[in-house]
Amino acid sequence: ALLYLQRRAAVHAPHFALLYLRRLDERLAAHLDGLCVAAQEGQPWLREEDGDLPGALFAETVVALTVQPSRLDALLSRAALLPDEFQDELIAALGWVDANCLKGTVQHLLTSENPFRRRIGLVACTQHRVNPGSVLHEAFNADDPALRDCAAHTAAKLGLVEMREHCRTLLSDADPRVSFQAAWGGVLLGERSDCLSRLGAWATQPGPQQADALR
């Protein structure tokens, strides 16, 4: 858990060279390998250290995805009730593991009726640079605002220019987070009229989105 938190901070630290990040990654990978080898013997420790300990959910999810897939369902159910910073640990674990560990799992998430699980599936596709296909089209029209937000983010990160108009249609979304993500995604995908104007307006006005819009 501690090594994960160190790594999360190091990725954004200006003084961390790639060499030192690699060394930290190797340390983290070695500890995770130990947990995976321990498997059953390590479960009581993971459960004891879980709860409000930052970083524990990341470790537990990596172990589940690697050697104990039957435990993933319970982890997803628990994560859905946690604050965003803990959900980010689950997302980080999906990006950390090899794509082979996600075979079948991501497809199951993408076809779930649960909006949270579908969103996690889209994020996993984004991290591993895989086009989720028709599921992404459906996510743009989902009732859940977080899923619509994620759809625009996924389209932009994967460079799916055919999704440009979908982003533009979300500019008038009732949820400000969705409309911002749509403007951001649309600009990255080459939309230079409505999305760019909206993003420019956010960049010049004080507010929670100003810094992100300016970047």
mmCIF file of C-alpha atoms in Angstrom:
data_model
loop_
_atom_site.group_PDB
_atom_site.id
_atom_site.type_symbol
_atom_site.label_atom_id
_atom_site.label_comp_id
_atom_site.label_asym_id
_atom_site.label_seq_id
_atom_site.Cartn_x
_atom_site.Cartn_y
_atom_site.Cartn_z
ATOM 1 C CA ALA A 1 0.000 0.000 0.000
ATOM 2 C CA LEU A 2 2.797 2.404 0.905
ATOM 3 C CA LEU A 3 4.747 1.689 -2.278
ATOM 4 C CA TYR A 4 1.631 2.293 -4.359
ATOM 5 C CA LEU A 5 1.125 5.688 -2.701
ATOM 6 C CA GLN A 6 4.780 6.561 -3.284
ATOM 7 C CA ARG A 7 4.491 5.583 -6.919
ATOM 8 C CA ARG A 8 1.271 7.555 -7.407
ATOM 9 C CA ALA A 9 3.003 10.683 -6.100
ATOM 10 C CA ALA A 10 6.225 10.023 -8.045
ATOM 11 C CA VAL A 11 4.440 9.905 -11.399
ATOM 12 C CA HIS A 12 3.512 13.582 -11.025
ATOM 13 C CA ALA A 13 6.668 14.700 -9.199
ATOM 14 C CA PRO A 14 8.917 17.047 -11.236
ATOM 15 C CA HIS A 15 12.140 15.720 -9.664
ATOM 16 C CA PHE A 16 11.500 12.023 -10.430
ATOM 17 C CA ALA A 17 13.551 10.823 -13.408
ATOM 18 C CA LEU A 18 12.422 7.790 -15.387
ATOM 19 C CA LEU A 19 15.244 5.700 -13.893
ATOM 20 C CA TYR A 20 13.986 6.278 -10.338
ATOM 21 C CA LEU A 21 10.395 5.641 -11.357
ATOM 22 C CA ARG A 22 11.499 2.330 -12.853
ATOM 23 C CA ARG A 23 13.228 1.353 -9.606
ATOM 24 C CA LEU A 24 10.072 2.175 -7.651
ATOM 25 C CA ASP A 25 8.006 0.147 -10.118
ATOM 26 C CA GLU A 26 10.324 -2.826 -9.635
ATOM 27 C CA ARG A 27 9.957 -2.624 -5.856
ATOM 28 C CA LEU A 28 6.182 -2.413 -6.117
ATOM 29 C CA ALA A 29 6.082 -5.310 -8.602
ATOM 30 C CA ALA A 30 8.212 -7.466 -6.294
ATOM 31 C CA HIS A 31 5.886 -6.913 -3.321
ATOM 32 C CA LEU A 32 2.815 -7.601 -5.461
ATOM 33 C CA ASP A 33 4.426 -10.822 -6.722
ATOM 34 C CA GLY A 34 4.913 -11.844 -3.093
ATOM 35 C CA LEU A 35 1.231 -11.256 -2.369
ATOM 36 C CA CYS A 36 0.214 -13.266 -5.437
ATOM 37 C CA VAL A 37 2.487 -16.152 -4.427
ATOM 38 C CA ALA A 38 1.077 -16.070 -0.897
ATOM 39 C CA ALA A 39 -2.486 -16.004 -2.294
ATOM 40 C CA GLN A 40 -4.591 -17.825 0.321
ATOM 41 C CA GLU A 41 -2.080 -17.212 3.126
ATOM 42 C CA GLY A 42 -2.019 -13.513 2.321
ATOM 43 C CA GLN A 43 -5.773 -13.003 2.335
ATOM 44 C CA PRO A 44 -6.142 -12.508 6.111
ATOM 45 C CA TRP A 45 -3.449 -9.810 5.999
ATOM 46 C CA LEU A 46 -5.138 -8.009 3.120
ATOM 47 C CA ARG A 47 -8.486 -8.057 4.895
ATOM 48 C CA GLU A 48 -6.938 -6.893 8.164
ATOM 49 C CA GLU A 49 -5.112 -4.002 6.494
ATOM 50 C CA ASP A 50 -8.074 -3.001 4.331
ATOM 51 C CA GLY A 51 -10.775 -0.555 5.289
ATOM 52 C CA ASP A 52 -9.643 3.039 5.314
ATOM 53 C CA LEU A 53 -5.967 2.318 4.590
ATOM 54 C CA PRO A 54 -5.067 4.105 1.329
ATOM 55 C CA GLY A 55 -3.380 1.800 -1.154
ATOM 56 C CA ALA A 56 -4.772 -1.463 0.225
ATOM 57 C CA LEU A 57 -7.550 -1.731 -2.360
ATOM 58 C CA PHE A 58 -4.950 -1.415 -5.138
ATOM 59 C CA ALA A 59 -2.972 -4.346 -3.750
ATOM 60 C CA GLU A 60 -6.044 -6.465 -3.158
ATOM 61 C CA THR A 61 -7.378 -5.833 -6.681
ATOM 62 C CA VAL A 62 -4.064 -6.735 -8.320
ATOM 63 C CA VAL A 63 -4.014 -10.024 -6.403
ATOM 64 C CA ALA A 64 -7.630 -10.756 -7.382
ATOM 65 C CA LEU A 65 -7.036 -10.013 -11.064
ATOM 66 C CA THR A 66 -3.841 -12.060 -11.143
ATOM 67 C CA VAL A 67 -4.569 -15.200 -9.136
ATOM 68 C CA GLN A 68 -8.015 -14.946 -7.488
ATOM 69 C CA PRO A 69 -10.575 -13.748 -10.064
ATOM 70 C CA SER A 70 -13.452 -15.121 -7.974
ATOM 71 C CA ARG A 71 -12.862 -12.318 -5.439
ATOM 72 C CA LEU A 72 -13.164 -9.523 -7.997
ATOM 73 C CA ASP A 73 -16.947 -9.293 -7.816
ATOM 74 C CA ALA A 74 -16.891 -8.520 -4.095
ATOM 75 C CA LEU A 75 -14.146 -5.941 -4.585
ATOM 76 C CA LEU A 76 -16.153 -4.155 -7.275
ATOM 77 C CA SER A 77 -19.249 -4.085 -5.091
ATOM 78 C CA ARG A 78 -17.266 -2.590 -2.222
ATOM 79 C CA ALA A 79 -15.450 -0.064 -4.389
ATOM 80 C CA ALA A 80 -18.731 1.265 -5.806
ATOM 81 C CA LEU A 81 -19.615 2.547 -2.325
ATOM 82 C CA LEU A 82 -16.241 4.178 -1.621
ATOM 83 C CA PRO A 83 -15.082 7.760 -2.313
ATOM 84 C CA ASP A 84 -13.402 8.565 -5.623
ATOM 85 C CA GLU A 85 -9.867 8.386 -4.236
ATOM 86 C CA PHE A 86 -10.392 4.732 -3.306
ATOM 87 C CA GLN A 87 -12.069 3.950 -6.625
ATOM 88 C CA ASP A 88 -8.963 5.341 -8.292
ATOM 89 C CA GLU A 89 -6.976 2.542 -6.637
ATOM 90 C CA LEU A 90 -9.195 -0.047 -8.303
ATOM 91 C CA ILE A 91 -8.724 1.727 -11.635
ATOM 92 C CA ALA A 92 -4.944 1.869 -11.114
ATOM 93 C CA ALA A 93 -4.889 -1.883 -10.513
ATOM 94 C CA LEU A 94 -6.690 -2.508 -13.810
ATOM 95 C CA GLY A 95 -4.017 -0.494 -15.565
ATOM 96 C CA TRP A 96 -1.150 -2.138 -13.702
ATOM 97 C CA VAL A 97 -1.886 -5.791 -14.528
ATOM 98 C CA ASP A 98 -1.067 -7.390 -17.845
ATOM 99 C CA ALA A 99 -3.850 -7.375 -20.431
ATOM 100 C CA ASN A 100 -3.979 -11.187 -20.265
ATOM 101 C CA CYS A 101 -5.288 -10.900 -16.695
ATOM 102 C CA LEU A 102 -8.316 -8.984 -17.982
ATOM 103 C CA LYS A 103 -9.493 -11.443 -20.629
ATOM 104 C CA GLY A 104 -13.207 -11.980 -20.155
ATOM 105 C CA THR A 105 -13.296 -9.669 -17.144
ATOM 106 C CA VAL A 106 -13.531 -6.415 -19.085
ATOM 107 C CA GLN A 107 -16.148 -7.808 -21.453
ATOM 108 C CA HIS A 108 -18.222 -8.849 -18.449
ATOM 109 C CA LEU A 109 -17.911 -5.329 -17.020
ATOM 110 C CA LEU A 110 -18.850 -3.638 -20.290
ATOM 111 C CA THR A 111 -22.038 -5.669 -20.630
ATOM 112 C CA SER A 112 -23.105 -5.223 -16.998
ATOM 113 C CA GLU A 113 -26.366 -3.486 -16.128
ATOM 114 C CA ASN A 114 -24.534 -1.658 -13.335
ATOM 115 C CA PRO A 115 -23.341 1.805 -14.503
ATOM 116 C CA PHE A 116 -20.334 1.755 -12.165
ATOM 117 C CA ARG A 117 -19.076 -1.547 -13.579
ATOM 118 C CA ARG A 118 -19.596 -0.401 -17.140
ATOM 119 C CA ARG A 119 -17.597 2.721 -16.354
ATOM 120 C CA ILE A 120 -14.778 0.657 -14.874
ATOM 121 C CA GLY A 121 -14.795 -1.463 -18.027
ATOM 122 C CA LEU A 122 -14.439 1.631 -20.215
ATOM 123 C CA VAL A 123 -11.575 2.898 -18.073
ATOM 124 C CA ALA A 124 -9.802 -0.450 -18.422
ATOM 125 C CA CYS A 125 -10.152 -0.230 -22.205
ATOM 126 C CA THR A 126 -8.706 3.284 -22.105
ATOM 127 C CA GLN A 127 -5.697 2.213 -20.069
ATOM 128 C CA HIS A 128 -4.892 -0.704 -22.359
ATOM 129 C CA ARG A 129 -5.710 1.225 -25.561
ATOM 130 C CA VAL A 130 -8.560 -1.025 -26.694
ATOM 131 C CA ASN A 131 -11.602 0.271 -28.560
ATOM 132 C CA PRO A 132 -14.694 -0.853 -26.574
ATOM 133 C CA GLY A 133 -16.855 -0.742 -29.720
ATOM 134 C CA SER A 134 -20.625 -0.310 -29.604
ATOM 135 C CA VAL A 135 -20.612 -0.155 -25.798
ATOM 136 C CA LEU A 136 -19.020 3.284 -26.060
ATOM 137 C CA HIS A 137 -21.854 4.556 -28.288
ATOM 138 C CA GLU A 138 -24.383 3.380 -25.706
ATOM 139 C CA ALA A 139 -22.454 5.045 -22.874
ATOM 140 C CA PHE A 140 -22.857 8.473 -24.505
ATOM 141 C CA ASN A 141 -26.630 8.080 -24.076
ATOM 142 C CA ALA A 142 -26.574 6.500 -20.614
ATOM 143 C CA ASP A 143 -28.765 7.829 -17.807
ATOM 144 C CA ASP A 144 -25.822 7.864 -15.407
ATOM 145 C CA PRO A 145 -23.833 11.141 -15.738
ATOM 146 C CA ALA A 146 -20.590 9.521 -14.587
ATOM 147 C CA LEU A 147 -20.894 7.029 -17.438
ATOM 148 C CA ARG A 148 -21.487 9.807 -19.993
ATOM 149 C CA ASP A 149 -18.486 11.654 -18.579
ATOM 150 C CA CYS A 150 -16.368 8.510 -18.937
ATOM 151 C CA ALA A 151 -17.571 7.959 -22.507
ATOM 152 C CA ALA A 152 -16.275 11.361 -23.625
ATOM 153 C CA HIS A 153 -12.996 10.794 -21.790
ATOM 154 C CA THR A 154 -12.529 7.340 -23.341
ATOM 155 C CA ALA A 155 -13.233 8.565 -26.872
ATOM 156 C CA ALA A 156 -10.704 11.390 -26.504
ATOM 157 C CA LYS A 157 -7.982 9.252 -24.928
ATOM 158 C CA LEU A 158 -8.308 6.602 -27.645
ATOM 159 C CA GLY A 159 -8.348 9.205 -30.426
ATOM 160 C CA LEU A 160 -11.694 8.005 -31.822
ATOM 161 C CA VAL A 161 -12.398 10.943 -34.133
ATOM 162 C CA GLU A 162 -15.683 9.382 -35.224
ATOM 163 C CA MET A 163 -16.938 10.177 -31.709
ATOM 164 C CA ARG A 164 -16.385 13.923 -32.181
ATOM 165 C CA GLU A 165 -20.046 14.695 -32.835
ATOM 166 C CA HIS A 166 -21.090 12.607 -29.864
ATOM 167 C CA CYS A 167 -18.952 14.847 -27.672
ATOM 168 C CA ARG A 168 -20.472 17.955 -29.212
ATOM 169 C CA THR A 169 -24.002 16.770 -28.407
ATOM 170 C CA LEU A 170 -23.064 16.471 -24.722
ATOM 171 C CA LEU A 171 -22.090 20.133 -24.479
ATOM 172 C CA SER A 172 -25.596 20.977 -23.300
ATOM 173 C CA ASP A 173 -25.654 18.199 -20.699
ATOM 174 C CA ALA A 174 -27.295 19.169 -17.405
ATOM 175 C CA ASP A 175 -24.280 17.910 -15.446
ATOM 176 C CA PRO A 176 -21.416 20.458 -15.654
ATOM 177 C CA ARG A 177 -18.796 17.717 -15.315
ATOM 178 C CA VAL A 178 -20.184 15.954 -18.368
ATOM 179 C CA SER A 179 -20.370 19.112 -20.468
ATOM 180 C CA PHE A 180 -16.774 19.991 -19.535
ATOM 181 C CA GLN A 181 -15.524 16.511 -20.400
ATOM 182 C CA ALA A 182 -17.417 16.709 -23.702
ATOM 183 C CA ALA A 183 -15.763 20.032 -24.580
ATOM 184 C CA TRP A 184 -12.345 18.721 -23.571
ATOM 185 C CA GLY A 185 -12.816 15.504 -25.539
ATOM 186 C CA GLY A 186 -14.250 17.255 -28.575
ATOM 187 C CA VAL A 187 -11.278 19.626 -28.832
ATOM 188 C CA LEU A 188 -8.810 16.741 -28.579
ATOM 189 C CA LEU A 189 -10.699 14.969 -31.346
ATOM 190 C CA GLY A 190 -10.502 18.008 -33.645
ATOM 191 C CA GLU A 191 -13.788 19.862 -33.037
ATOM 192 C CA ARG A 192 -12.832 23.515 -33.410
ATOM 193 C CA SER A 193 -16.139 25.367 -33.126
ATOM 194 C CA ASP A 194 -18.600 24.763 -30.274
ATOM 195 C CA CYS A 195 -16.298 22.632 -28.112
ATOM 196 C CA LEU A 196 -13.365 25.008 -28.447
ATOM 197 C CA SER A 197 -15.520 28.050 -27.675
ATOM 198 C CA ARG A 198 -16.971 26.403 -24.580
ATOM 199 C CA LEU A 199 -13.542 25.313 -23.377
ATOM 200 C CA GLY A 200 -12.207 28.829 -23.950
ATOM 201 C CA ALA A 201 -15.011 30.289 -21.855
ATOM 202 C CA TRP A 202 -14.149 27.973 -18.950
ATOM 203 C CA ALA A 203 -10.455 28.833 -19.273
ATOM 204 C CA THR A 204 -11.067 32.584 -18.876
ATOM 205 C CA GLN A 205 -13.559 32.461 -16.006
ATOM 206 C CA PRO A 206 -12.753 31.621 -12.368
ATOM 207 C CA GLY A 207 -14.156 28.254 -11.345
ATOM 208 C CA PRO A 208 -13.342 24.617 -10.604
ATOM 209 C CA GLN A 209 -12.723 23.804 -14.291
ATOM 210 C CA GLN A 210 -10.577 26.835 -15.135
ATOM 211 C CA ALA A 211 -7.153 25.262 -14.633
ATOM 212 C CA ASP A 212 -8.025 22.071 -16.528
ATOM 213 C CA ALA A 213 -9.636 24.036 -19.351
ATOM 214 C CA LEU A 214 -6.590 26.269 -19.692
ATOM 215 C CA ARG A 215 -4.251 23.299 -19.938
#
